Coordinates of C-alpha atoms in Angstrom, one line a residue:
M1244 CA -28.8 -7.7 -11.6
D1245 CA -29.3 -4.9 -14.1
K1246 CA -26.5 -4.9 -16.7
S1247 CA -27.9 -2.1 -18.9
L1248 CA -25.8 0.4 -20.8
L1249 CA -25.0 3.4 -18.5
L1250 CA -22.5 5.5 -20.4
E1251 CA -21.3 5.7 -24.0
V1252 CA -18.2 7.8 -24.7
K1253 CA -17.8 8.4 -28.5
N1254 CA -14.8 9.9 -30.2
L1255 CA -13.9 12.1 -27.3
V1256 CA -11.2 14.7 -27.9
T1257 CA -9.8 17.0 -25.2
Q1258 CA -7.1 19.6 -25.9
F1259 CA -4.9 22.0 -23.9
K1260 CA -3.3 25.1 -25.2
T1261 CA 0.1 25.9 -23.7
E1262 CA 3.0 28.2 -24.5
E1263 CA 4.6 25.3 -26.4
G1264 CA 1.5 24.7 -28.6
T1265 CA -1.6 22.6 -28.4
T1266 CA -1.6 19.2 -26.6
T1267 CA -4.2 16.6 -27.4
A1268 CA -4.5 14.9 -24.0
V1269 CA -7.5 12.7 -25.1
N1270 CA -7.5 11.7 -28.7
D1271 CA -10.5 10.0 -30.3
V1272 CA -11.4 7.9 -27.2
S1273 CA -14.5 5.6 -27.3
F1274 CA -15.8 3.1 -24.7
E1275 CA -18.9 2.0 -22.8
I1276 CA -19.8 1.4 -19.2
Y1277 CA -22.5 -1.0 -18.1
R1278 CA -24.4 -0.8 -14.8
G1279 CA -22.8 -2.9 -12.0
E1280 CA -19.3 -3.4 -13.7
T1281 CA -15.9 -2.1 -12.8
V1282 CA -13.8 -0.8 -15.7
G1283 CA -10.1 -0.2 -15.1
I1284 CA -8.3 2.5 -17.1
V1285 CA -4.5 1.9 -17.0
G1286 CA -1.5 3.7 -18.4
E1287 CA 1.6 5.8 -17.4
S1288 CA 1.4 9.4 -16.3
G1289 CA 0.5 11.5 -19.3
S1290 CA -1.4 8.7 -21.0
G1291 CA -4.7 10.6 -20.7
K1292 CA -6.5 8.4 -18.2
S1293 CA -7.2 11.1 -15.6
V1294 CA -8.0 13.7 -18.2
T1295 CA -10.6 11.3 -19.7
C1296 CA -12.4 11.1 -16.4
L1297 CA -12.1 14.8 -15.7
S1298 CA -13.7 15.3 -19.1
L1299 CA -16.5 13.0 -18.1
M1300 CA -17.1 15.1 -15.0
R1301 CA -16.7 18.3 -17.0
L1302 CA -13.9 19.5 -14.7
I1303 CA -11.5 20.5 -17.4
P1304 CA -10.3 24.1 -16.7
N1305 CA -11.2 26.3 -19.6
P1306 CA -8.7 27.9 -20.4
P1307 CA -6.3 26.2 -21.1
G1308 CA -8.3 23.0 -21.7
K1309 CA -11.4 22.3 -23.8
I1310 CA -13.5 19.3 -24.8
L1311 CA -13.1 19.8 -28.6
A1312 CA -15.2 16.9 -30.0
G1313 CA -17.2 13.8 -29.2
Q1314 CA -20.2 12.7 -27.2
M1315 CA -20.6 11.4 -23.6
L1316 CA -24.1 9.9 -23.5
Y1317 CA -25.3 9.1 -19.9
H1318 CA -28.4 6.9 -19.6
G1319 CA -29.5 7.9 -16.1
R1320 CA -32.6 8.4 -14.0
E1321 CA -33.8 11.3 -16.1
G1322 CA -33.3 9.6 -19.5
T1323 CA -30.3 10.0 -21.9
V1324 CA -28.3 13.2 -21.9
D1325 CA -25.1 14.2 -23.7
L1326 CA -22.8 15.5 -20.9
V1327 CA -20.6 17.3 -23.5
T1328 CA -23.4 19.7 -24.5
L1329 CA -25.3 19.9 -21.1
P1330 CA -25.4 23.5 -19.7
E1331 CA -23.2 24.0 -16.7
Q1332 CA -26.1 24.6 -14.4
D1333 CA -27.7 21.2 -15.3
M1334 CA -24.3 19.5 -15.2
R1335 CA -24.0 20.4 -11.5
R1336 CA -27.1 18.2 -10.9
Y1337 CA -25.2 15.3 -12.5
R1338 CA -21.8 16.0 -10.9
G1339 CA -21.9 14.3 -7.5
N1340 CA -25.5 13.1 -7.8
E1341 CA -25.2 10.8 -10.8
I1342 CA -21.4 10.6 -11.2
G1343 CA -19.3 10.7 -8.1
M1344 CA -15.5 11.1 -8.0
I1345 CA -12.8 10.0 -5.5
F1346 CA -9.7 12.1 -6.2
Q1347 CA -6.1 10.9 -6.1
E1348 CA -4.9 13.0 -3.1
P1349 CA -7.5 13.2 -0.4
M1350 CA -5.6 15.9 1.6
T1351 CA -5.8 18.4 -1.3
S1352 CA -9.4 17.4 -2.1
L1353 CA -10.7 18.0 1.4
N1354 CA -11.1 21.6 2.6
P1355 CA -8.7 22.1 5.6
V1356 CA -11.0 24.7 7.4
F1357 CA -14.1 22.5 7.5
T1358 CA -14.7 19.3 9.5
C1359 CA -14.9 16.1 7.5
G1360 CA -18.6 15.7 8.6
D1361 CA -19.5 19.2 7.3
Q1362 CA -18.0 18.5 3.9
V1363 CA -20.0 15.3 3.4
M1364 CA -23.1 17.0 4.7
E1365 CA -22.7 19.8 2.2
A1366 CA -22.7 17.3 -0.7
I1367 CA -25.9 15.6 0.7
M1368 CA -27.8 18.9 1.2
L1369 CA -26.7 20.2 -2.2
H1370 CA -28.3 17.3 -4.1
Q1371 CA -31.1 16.1 -1.7
S1372 CA -33.9 17.9 -0.1
V1373 CA -33.0 17.1 3.5
S1374 CA -32.5 19.1 6.7
R1375 CA -29.1 19.6 8.3
H1376 CA -30.0 17.1 11.1
E1377 CA -31.0 14.5 8.5
A1378 CA -27.7 15.2 6.5
R1379 CA -25.8 14.7 9.7
E1380 CA -27.5 11.3 10.4
R1381 CA -26.8 10.2 6.8
T1382 CA -23.2 11.3 7.2
L1383 CA -22.7 9.2 10.4
E1384 CA -24.4 6.3 8.6
L1385 CA -22.0 6.6 5.7
F1386 CA -18.9 6.9 8.0
E1387 CA -20.1 3.6 9.6
K1388 CA -20.5 2.0 6.2
V1389 CA -16.9 3.0 5.1
Q1390 CA -15.7 1.5 8.4
L1391 CA -14.3 4.7 10.0
P1392 CA -13.7 4.2 13.7
D1393 CA -15.9 6.3 16.0
P1394 CA -18.0 8.0 13.3
K1395 CA -19.0 10.9 15.5
R1396 CA -15.4 11.8 16.4
M1397 CA -14.4 11.5 12.7
A1398 CA -17.3 13.7 11.6
D1399 CA -16.1 16.4 14.0
S1400 CA -12.4 16.1 13.0
Y1401 CA -10.5 18.1 10.5
P1402 CA -8.7 16.5 7.6
H1403 CA -5.2 16.9 9.1
Q1404 CA -6.3 14.9 12.2
L1405 CA -6.9 11.8 10.1
S1406 CA -4.5 9.3 8.6
G1407 CA -4.2 8.8 4.8
G1408 CA -6.5 5.8 4.8
Q1409 CA -9.1 7.5 6.9
K1410 CA -9.1 10.6 4.6
Q1411 CA -9.6 8.3 1.7
R1412 CA -12.6 6.7 3.4
V1413 CA -14.1 10.2 4.0
M1414 CA -13.7 10.9 0.2
I1415 CA -15.4 7.5 -0.6
A1416 CA -18.3 8.4 1.8
M1417 CA -18.7 11.8 0.1
A1418 CA -18.6 10.2 -3.4
M1419 CA -21.2 7.6 -2.4
S1420 CA -23.5 10.0 -0.5
C1421 CA -26.0 10.4 -3.3
N1422 CA -25.9 6.8 -4.6
P1423 CA -24.3 7.7 -7.9
G1424 CA -24.7 5.6 -11.0
I1425 CA -21.0 5.9 -11.8
L1426 CA -18.2 6.2 -9.3
V1427 CA -14.9 7.5 -10.8
A1428 CA -11.9 6.5 -8.6
D1429 CA -8.7 8.3 -9.7
E1430 CA -5.7 6.5 -8.3
P1431 CA -7.5 6.1 -4.9
T1432 CA -4.9 3.8 -3.3
T1433 CA -1.6 4.9 -4.9
A1434 CA 0.0 6.3 -1.7
L1435 CA -1.5 3.8 0.7
D1436 CA 0.0 0.7 2.4
V1437 CA -0.9 -2.6 0.9
T1438 CA -3.1 -3.5 3.9
V1439 CA -5.0 -0.2 3.9
Q1440 CA -5.2 -0.5 0.1
K1441 CA -6.8 -4.0 0.4
T1442 CA -9.3 -2.7 2.9
I1443 CA -10.3 0.2 0.6
L1444 CA -10.6 -2.0 -2.5
D1445 CA -12.8 -4.5 -0.5
L1446 CA -14.9 -1.5 0.8
M1447 CA -15.5 -0.1 -2.7
A1448 CA -16.5 -3.5 -4.1
D1449 CA -19.0 -3.9 -1.2
L1450 CA -20.5 -0.5 -1.6
K1451 CA -20.8 -0.9 -5.4
S1452 CA -22.7 -4.2 -5.0
R1453 CA -25.1 -2.6 -2.5
I1454 CA -26.3 0.1 -4.7
N1455 CA -25.6 -1.6 -8.1
S1456 CA -23.4 1.3 -9.3
S1457 CA -20.5 1.2 -11.8
I1458 CA -16.8 2.1 -11.0
I1459 CA -14.3 3.6 -13.4
F1460 CA -11.0 2.7 -11.6
I1461 CA -7.9 4.7 -12.8
T1462 CA -4.5 3.4 -11.8
H1463 CA -1.0 2.6 -13.1
D1464 CA -0.9 -0.6 -11.0
L1465 CA -2.1 -3.6 -13.0
G1466 CA -1.9 -5.7 -9.9
V1467 CA -4.8 -3.6 -8.4
I1468 CA -6.7 -3.8 -11.7
A1469 CA -6.5 -7.6 -11.5
E1470 CA -8.1 -7.4 -8.1
V1471 CA -11.1 -5.2 -9.0
A1472 CA -11.8 -4.9 -12.7
D1473 CA -14.2 -6.7 -15.0
R1474 CA -12.9 -4.9 -18.1
V1475 CA -9.6 -3.1 -18.8
I1476 CA -8.9 0.0 -21.0
V1477 CA -5.2 0.6 -21.8
M1478 CA -4.2 4.1 -22.7
Y1479 CA -1.0 5.5 -24.3
K1480 CA -0.4 9.1 -25.2
G1481 CA -4.1 10.0 -25.2
R1482 CA -5.3 7.0 -27.2
I1483 CA -6.8 3.6 -26.3
V1484 CA -4.4 1.0 -27.6
E1485 CA -6.2 -2.0 -26.2
Q1486 CA -9.4 -2.9 -24.3
G1487 CA -11.0 -6.2 -23.3
S1488 CA -12.0 -8.4 -20.3
V1489 CA -9.5 -8.5 -17.4
L1490 CA -8.9 -12.1 -18.2
D1491 CA -8.1 -11.5 -21.8
I1492 CA -5.8 -8.6 -21.1
F1493 CA -3.8 -10.5 -18.5
S1494 CA -3.7 -13.9 -20.2
N1495 CA -3.2 -12.7 -23.8
P1496 CA -2.2 -9.1 -24.2
Q1497 CA -2.1 -8.0 -27.8
H1498 CA -0.4 -4.6 -27.8
P1499 CA 3.3 -4.3 -27.0
Y1500 CA 2.6 -1.4 -24.5
T1501 CA 0.2 -3.7 -22.5
K1502 CA 2.9 -6.4 -22.5
G1503 CA 5.4 -3.9 -21.2
L1504 CA 3.1 -2.7 -18.4
L1505 CA 2.4 -6.2 -17.3
A1506 CA 6.1 -7.2 -17.3
C1507 CA 7.3 -4.1 -15.4
R1508 CA 5.8 -5.2 -12.1
P1509 CA 8.3 -6.8 -9.7
P1510 CA 7.4 -10.5 -9.7
L1511 CA 6.9 -12.2 -6.3
G1512 CA 7.6 -15.8 -7.3
K1513 CA 11.1 -15.4 -8.6
R1514 CA 14.2 -13.1 -8.3
L1515 CA 15.3 -11.0 -11.3
S1516 CA 18.6 -9.3 -11.9
K1517 CA 16.7 -6.4 -13.6
L1518 CA 13.1 -5.5 -14.4
P1519 CA 11.8 -5.4 -18.0
V1520 CA 10.8 -2.0 -19.1
I1521 CA 8.4 -0.6 -21.9
A1522 CA 11.4 -0.1 -24.2
D1523 CA 12.1 -3.8 -24.2
F1524 CA 8.8 -4.4 -26.0
M1525 CA 8.2 -1.4 -28.3
E1526 CA 10.0 1.5 -29.9
E1527 CA 8.4 4.8 -30.9
K1528 CA 9.6 6.2 -34.2
P1529 CA 10.0 10.0 -34.7
D1530 CA 6.7 10.1 -36.7
G1531 CA 4.9 8.6 -33.7
T1532 CA 4.4 5.1 -35.0
L1533 CA 4.9 2.3 -32.6
V1534 CA 7.1 -0.7 -33.6
E1535 CA 6.9 -3.9 -31.6
K1536 CA 10.1 -5.6 -30.7
A1537 CA 10.3 -9.4 -31.1
H1538 CA 10.4 -10.2 -27.4
S1539 CA 8.1 -12.5 -25.6
V1540 CA 7.5 -11.8 -21.9
A1541 CA 8.4 -15.3 -20.8
T1542 CA 11.7 -15.3 -22.8
L1543 CA 12.7 -11.9 -21.4
I1544 CA 11.9 -12.9 -17.8
D1545 CA 13.9 -16.1 -18.2
S1546 CA 16.9 -14.2 -19.4
V1547 CA 17.1 -12.1 -16.2
T1548 CA 16.0 -14.7 -13.7
V1549 CA 18.5 -15.3 -10.8
S1550 CA 18.7 -18.9 -9.5
P1551 CA 18.3 -19.6 -5.7
Q1552 CA 21.9 -20.9 -5.7
E1553 CA 23.2 -17.5 -7.0
T1554 CA 21.1 -15.6 -4.5
K1555 CA 22.4 -17.8 -1.6
A1556 CA 26.0 -17.5 -2.8
R1557 CA 25.7 -13.7 -2.8
L1558 CA 24.3 -13.6 0.7
V1559 CA 27.2 -15.9 2.0
S1560 CA 29.8 -13.6 0.4
L1561 CA 28.1 -10.4 1.9
E1562 CA 27.9 -11.9 5.4
A1563 CA 31.5 -13.1 5.3
Q1564 CA 32.6 -9.4 5.5
A1565 CA 32.7 -7.2 8.6
P1566 CA 29.5 -5.1 8.9
M1567 CA 29.5 -1.6 7.5
L1568 CA 26.8 -0.4 9.8
K1569 CA 26.1 -1.7 13.3
V1570 CA 22.9 -0.7 15.1
R1571 CA 22.3 -1.8 18.6
N1572 CA 19.3 -1.2 20.9
L1573 CA 18.4 1.9 19.0
K1574 CA 15.5 4.0 20.4
T1575 CA 14.0 7.1 18.9
W1576 CA 11.2 8.5 21.1
F1577 CA 9.2 11.6 20.7
P1578 CA 7.6 13.3 23.8
T1579 CA 3.8 13.8 23.5
K1580 CA 3.0 15.2 27.0
R1581 CA 5.1 17.3 29.3
N1582 CA 4.6 18.5 32.9
L1583 CA 4.7 22.1 34.1
L1584 CA 8.5 22.0 34.2
G1585 CA 8.7 20.8 30.6
R1586 CA 9.8 17.3 31.4
P1587 CA 8.4 14.6 29.2
Q1588 CA 5.7 12.4 30.8
A1589 CA 4.5 10.4 27.8
W1590 CA 6.3 9.2 24.6
V1591 CA 5.6 7.9 21.1
K1592 CA 8.1 5.1 20.7
A1593 CA 8.7 5.5 16.9
V1594 CA 11.8 3.2 17.0
D1595 CA 12.0 0.9 20.1
D1596 CA 15.0 -1.2 20.8
V1597 CA 16.1 -2.0 17.3
S1598 CA 19.3 -3.9 16.4
F1599 CA 20.7 -5.1 13.1
D1600 CA 23.8 -5.1 10.8
V1601 CA 24.3 -3.9 7.2
Y1602 CA 27.1 -5.4 5.2
P1603 CA 29.2 -3.6 2.5
G1604 CA 27.5 -3.9 -0.9
E1605 CA 24.2 -5.1 0.6
T1606 CA 20.7 -3.8 0.1
L1607 CA 18.8 -4.1 3.3
G1608 CA 15.0 -3.7 2.9
L1609 CA 12.9 -2.0 5.6
V1610 CA 9.2 -2.8 5.2
G1611 CA 6.0 -2.1 7.1
E1612 CA 2.9 -0.1 7.2
S1613 CA 2.8 3.7 7.7
G1614 CA 3.7 4.6 11.3
C1615 CA 5.7 1.4 11.8
G1616 CA 8.9 3.5 12.3
K1617 CA 10.8 2.6 9.2
T1618 CA 11.3 6.2 7.9
T1619 CA 12.2 7.5 11.4
L1620 CA 14.8 4.6 11.7
G1621 CA 16.4 5.7 8.4
R1622 CA 16.5 9.3 9.4
T1623 CA 17.9 8.5 12.8
I1624 CA 20.8 6.4 11.2
I1625 CA 22.0 9.5 9.3
R1626 CA 21.3 11.8 12.3
L1627 CA 18.5 13.8 10.7
V1628 CA 16.6 12.7 13.8
E1629 CA 18.4 12.4 17.1
P1630 CA 18.2 9.0 18.8
H1631 CA 16.9 8.7 22.4
D1632 CA 19.2 5.8 23.3
G1633 CA 21.3 3.0 21.7
T1634 CA 24.4 2.9 19.5
M1635 CA 25.2 3.2 15.8
E1636 CA 28.6 2.6 14.2
L1637 CA 29.4 3.3 10.5
E1638 CA 32.7 1.6 9.6
G1639 CA 33.8 1.7 13.2
K1640 CA 32.9 5.4 13.7
D1641 CA 30.4 6.2 16.5
L1642 CA 27.5 8.0 14.9
V1643 CA 25.6 8.7 18.1
G1644 CA 28.5 10.5 20.0
M1645 CA 29.9 12.2 16.9
N1646 CA 30.1 16.0 17.1
K1647 CA 28.5 18.2 14.5
Q1648 CA 31.8 19.0 12.6
D1649 CA 32.8 15.4 12.2
L1650 CA 29.2 14.5 11.3
T1651 CA 29.2 17.1 8.5
A1652 CA 32.5 15.6 7.1
L1653 CA 31.0 12.1 7.3
R1654 CA 27.9 13.1 5.4
K1655 CA 30.0 12.7 2.2
D1656 CA 29.9 9.0 2.8
M1657 CA 26.2 8.6 3.6
Q1658 CA 23.3 10.1 1.7
I1659 CA 19.5 9.9 1.5
I1660 CA 17.0 9.9 -1.4
F1661 CA 13.7 11.2 -0.1
Q1662 CA 10.2 10.0 -0.9
D1663 CA 9.0 13.2 -2.6
P1664 CA 11.5 14.4 -5.2
Y1665 CA 9.6 17.6 -5.8
S1666 CA 9.6 18.8 -2.2
S1667 CA 13.3 17.8 -1.7
L1668 CA 14.4 20.0 -4.6
N1669 CA 14.6 23.8 -4.3
P1670 CA 12.2 25.2 -6.9
R1671 CA 14.3 28.3 -7.4
L1672 CA 17.5 26.3 -8.2
T1673 CA 18.2 24.8 -11.6
I1674 CA 18.8 21.1 -11.4
G1675 CA 22.4 21.7 -12.4
N1676 CA 22.9 24.0 -9.3
A1677 CA 20.9 21.6 -7.1
I1678 CA 23.3 18.7 -8.0
M1679 CA 26.3 20.9 -7.7
E1680 CA 25.3 22.2 -4.2
P1681 CA 26.8 19.3 -2.2
L1682 CA 30.0 19.7 -4.2
N1683 CA 30.2 23.3 -3.2
V1684 CA 29.4 22.6 0.5
H1685 CA 32.1 20.0 0.8
K1686 CA 34.6 21.9 -1.4
V1687 CA 35.0 19.0 -3.8
F1688 CA 37.1 20.0 -6.9
N1689 CA 39.0 23.3 -7.2
T1690 CA 37.1 25.1 -10.0
E1691 CA 33.5 25.7 -11.1
Q1692 CA 34.3 24.1 -14.4
E1693 CA 35.4 20.9 -12.8
R1694 CA 32.2 20.8 -10.7
K1695 CA 30.0 21.4 -13.7
A1696 CA 31.8 18.6 -15.6
R1697 CA 31.0 16.3 -12.6
V1698 CA 27.3 17.3 -12.7
L1699 CA 27.1 16.7 -16.5
E1700 CA 28.7 13.3 -16.0
L1701 CA 26.1 12.5 -13.3
L1702 CA 23.2 13.6 -15.6
D1703 CA 24.5 11.1 -18.2
R1704 CA 24.8 8.4 -15.5
V1705 CA 21.2 8.7 -14.4
G1706 CA 19.8 8.8 -17.9
L1707 CA 19.1 12.6 -18.2
Q1708 CA 20.3 14.9 -21.0
R1709 CA 23.0 17.5 -20.6
I1710 CA 20.6 20.2 -21.9
H1711 CA 18.6 19.7 -18.8
Y1712 CA 21.3 21.4 -16.7
N1713 CA 19.6 24.9 -16.7
R1714 CA 16.0 23.7 -16.3
Y1715 CA 14.0 23.9 -13.1
P1716 CA 12.4 21.0 -11.1
H1717 CA 8.8 21.9 -12.2
E1718 CA 9.8 21.2 -15.9
F1719 CA 10.4 17.5 -15.2
S1720 CA 8.1 14.5 -14.7
G1721 CA 8.1 12.6 -11.4
G1722 CA 10.5 9.9 -12.6
Q1723 CA 12.9 12.5 -14.0
R1724 CA 12.8 14.4 -10.7
Q1725 CA 13.7 11.2 -8.8
R1726 CA 16.6 10.7 -11.2
I1727 CA 17.8 14.3 -10.3
C1728 CA 17.7 13.4 -6.6
I1729 CA 19.6 10.2 -7.3
A1730 CA 22.3 12.2 -9.2
R1731 CA 22.5 14.7 -6.3
A1732 CA 22.9 11.8 -3.8
L1733 CA 25.7 10.4 -6.0
A1734 CA 27.6 13.7 -6.4
L1735 CA 29.9 13.1 -3.4
N1736 CA 30.6 9.4 -4.2
P1737 CA 28.9 8.1 -1.0
R1738 CA 29.4 4.5 0.1
F1739 CA 26.1 4.3 2.0
I1740 CA 22.6 5.5 0.7
I1741 CA 19.2 5.4 2.3
C1742 CA 16.3 5.2 -0.2
D1743 CA 13.2 6.4 1.7
E1744 CA 10.1 5.4 -0.3
S1745 CA 12.0 6.6 -3.4
V1746 CA 9.7 5.0 -6.0
S1747 CA 6.3 4.8 -4.1
A1748 CA 4.7 7.6 -6.2
L1749 CA 6.0 6.5 -9.6
D1750 CA 4.3 4.6 -12.4
V1751 CA 5.2 0.9 -12.6
S1752 CA 7.1 1.6 -15.8
V1753 CA 9.1 4.5 -14.4
Q1754 CA 9.5 2.7 -11.1
A1755 CA 11.1 -0.2 -13.0
Q1756 CA 13.6 2.2 -14.7
V1757 CA 14.6 3.8 -11.4
L1758 CA 14.9 0.4 -9.6
N1759 CA 17.1 -0.9 -12.4
L1760 CA 19.2 2.3 -12.2
L1761 CA 19.8 1.8 -8.4
I1762 CA 20.8 -1.9 -8.9
E1763 CA 23.1 -0.9 -11.8
L1764 CA 24.8 1.8 -9.6
R1765 CA 25.2 -0.7 -6.8
K1766 CA 26.9 -3.1 -9.1
D1767 CA 29.2 -0.4 -10.7
F1768 CA 30.2 1.5 -7.5
G1769 CA 29.6 -1.0 -4.7
F1770 CA 27.0 1.1 -2.9
T1771 CA 25.4 -0.1 0.2
Y1772 CA 21.6 0.6 0.5
I1773 CA 18.9 0.7 3.1
F1774 CA 15.7 0.5 1.0
V1775 CA 12.6 1.8 2.9
S1776 CA 9.2 1.0 1.4
H1777 CA 5.7 -0.1 2.3
D1778 CA 5.6 -2.1 -1.0
L1779 CA 6.8 -5.6 -0.1
S1780 CA 7.1 -6.7 -3.8
V1781 CA 9.5 -3.8 -4.5
V1782 CA 11.5 -4.4 -1.3
K1783 CA 11.8 -8.1 -2.2
F1784 CA 13.1 -7.3 -5.7
M1785 CA 15.7 -4.8 -4.4
S1786 CA 16.9 -6.4 -1.2
D1787 CA 19.3 -9.1 -0.1
R1788 CA 17.9 -9.2 3.4
M1789 CA 14.6 -7.8 4.7
V1790 CA 13.6 -6.2 8.0
V1791 CA 9.8 -6.2 8.8
M1792 CA 8.9 -3.4 11.3
N1793 CA 5.7 -2.9 13.2
K1794 CA 5.0 -0.3 15.9
G1795 CA 8.7 0.6 16.2
K1796 CA 9.9 -2.9 16.7
I1797 CA 11.5 -5.5 14.4
E1798 CA 9.0 -8.4 13.9
E1799 CA 11.1 -10.5 11.5
M1800 CA 14.5 -10.3 9.8
G1801 CA 16.2 -12.5 7.3
P1802 CA 16.9 -13.2 3.6
A1803 CA 14.2 -11.5 1.4
D1804 CA 13.2 -14.5 -0.5
E1805 CA 13.0 -16.6 2.6
I1806 CA 10.7 -14.1 4.4
Y1807 CA 8.4 -13.9 1.4
N1808 CA 8.3 -17.7 0.8
N1809 CA 8.0 -18.7 4.5
P1810 CA 6.9 -15.8 6.7
Q1811 CA 7.1 -16.7 10.4
H1812 CA 5.3 -13.8 12.0
P1813 CA 1.5 -13.2 11.6
Y1814 CA 2.1 -9.5 10.8
T1815 CA 4.4 -10.5 7.9
Q1816 CA 1.8 -13.0 6.6
K1817 CA -0.8 -10.2 6.7
L1818 CA 1.4 -7.9 4.6
I1819 CA 2.1 -10.6 2.0
D1820 CA -1.6 -11.6 1.8
A1821 CA -2.5 -8.0 1.1
I1822 CA -0.2 -7.6 -2.0
P1823 CA -2.2 -7.5 -5.3
K1824 CA -0.6 -10.5 -7.1
G1825 CA -2.3 -10.1 -10.5
E1826 CA -2.0 -13.9 -11.1
L1827 CA -4.3 -15.5 -13.6
E1828 CA -5.5 -18.1 -11.1
D1829 CA -6.6 -15.3 -8.7
I1830 CA -8.4 -13.5 -11.5
M1831 CA -10.3 -16.6 -12.6
A1832 CA -11.2 -17.5 -9.0
R1833 CA -12.6 -13.9 -8.4
L1834 CA -14.6 -14.0 -11.7
A1835 CA -16.0 -17.4 -10.8
L1836 CA -17.0 -16.2 -7.4
V1837 CA -18.8 -13.2 -9.0
K1838 CA -20.7 -15.4 -11.5
G1839 CA -21.6 -17.9 -8.7

């Protein structure tokens, strides 16, 4: 197979001019891509990994951004060209035809007013001299290759009619439509279930081998990188701090930032009392220099490892109490078809005959693929969605039969942290007012000064600064916004909190900080959590017991470690098998298979 040099990036600098000054998002970055290889670019949000690839595609908006210096030498079908100096009209021939891109969020990348088929056909007709009929046939062929069910129906469907995984497959088909030399995949699996993610990763690897293209795979998840990459580039604040083969990076990381990223992932083989974070491995001085802390990953992990005996003792003490929440035969159905009189004739059984208990101080994990009913179950418990049938009791109080007035009063004791912190915060309220709002609604404290003091105390508690009080949600990062939502949920001193996919969109390093915060708060205040997520590794780290859901029903329930170590149901086994482990043995086995 041809392993010739395909792309050389030399001393690339990309800057953005803002009201606060000039930001150098990509700072003197150099690397190479060879034909047929997959290169992973990893780092936290703001590390410059996405801007590097947008620079490669010449998609940096000007203003405010500009490629200030450097070369991007592409060795393609028409010889060697410098993409930095290429006129825009010529760049259009390369964009899509020679270099394809799969964007992070397929829903915002696909045009909602055109069918999926028309959008792929447009890309084909733009770069290839084919008729509309030929483009249609090529599109159906691509949809079949990316394993979309019923390609004709999918081609005639609009983006909103497809699931997240299906939309991502459409984007892959579009990116691969012209057999590009390089495929840039920007966080293509971040919001997907582990099973869908595994399918997408396998699909991309298969398509890459068929046309001998190269992939630049951008992600913050090192577990995914271990599954797909040949080489790894680690970025921090616009610079490359380390690069090497995937085996070298995972077996012998040199930079403290890389060590921190690897250690932040929730381990599957053991239980930890807290997750390591980047700050455990390095400190950044005011002048920007990085100082490594004398911590080895193994020593740090050992210091926070919880023994099986301690885990079992905690479970025994939790289950010795009376349940805080009792759910029996709960059903939440949604009508999909009605007769002429408006009576339901068909239902979607989102939650179907579910029963379980939650004990005081426990974290119960709800895990399953999208559409399994876990989010609907969480929202039904706090009556944001009305149940169809069944009973729910919180500390002896009947939640199903409770009237609206009593339910409003009870909401002080039960709160929810939503999946998307940005959409759950009012963009027109400062974060101080957003956190204070529940205090006003429930008339907690007598004066505005007392309420403000409570808000400032909460900001301290979740690791935010008091000067943030008068800032708006858009001025914060994703991790900071999630901390704001946690502070708002804590405002009324609740005893029971539902965390609905509350860390699914965060970088592993920020995710580790938020998970540690939730565990610390549980320890300090005795909170009881239901933790909803499609990420089984996160659920296993957080939970005492775990509930595995599929198609509205509970497939398996029990101690979290036991379910992971000895899954009884085939569906649970499938979920566990799909988790990117990032183990050295798996990396070596994959690389040996490729060489063989």
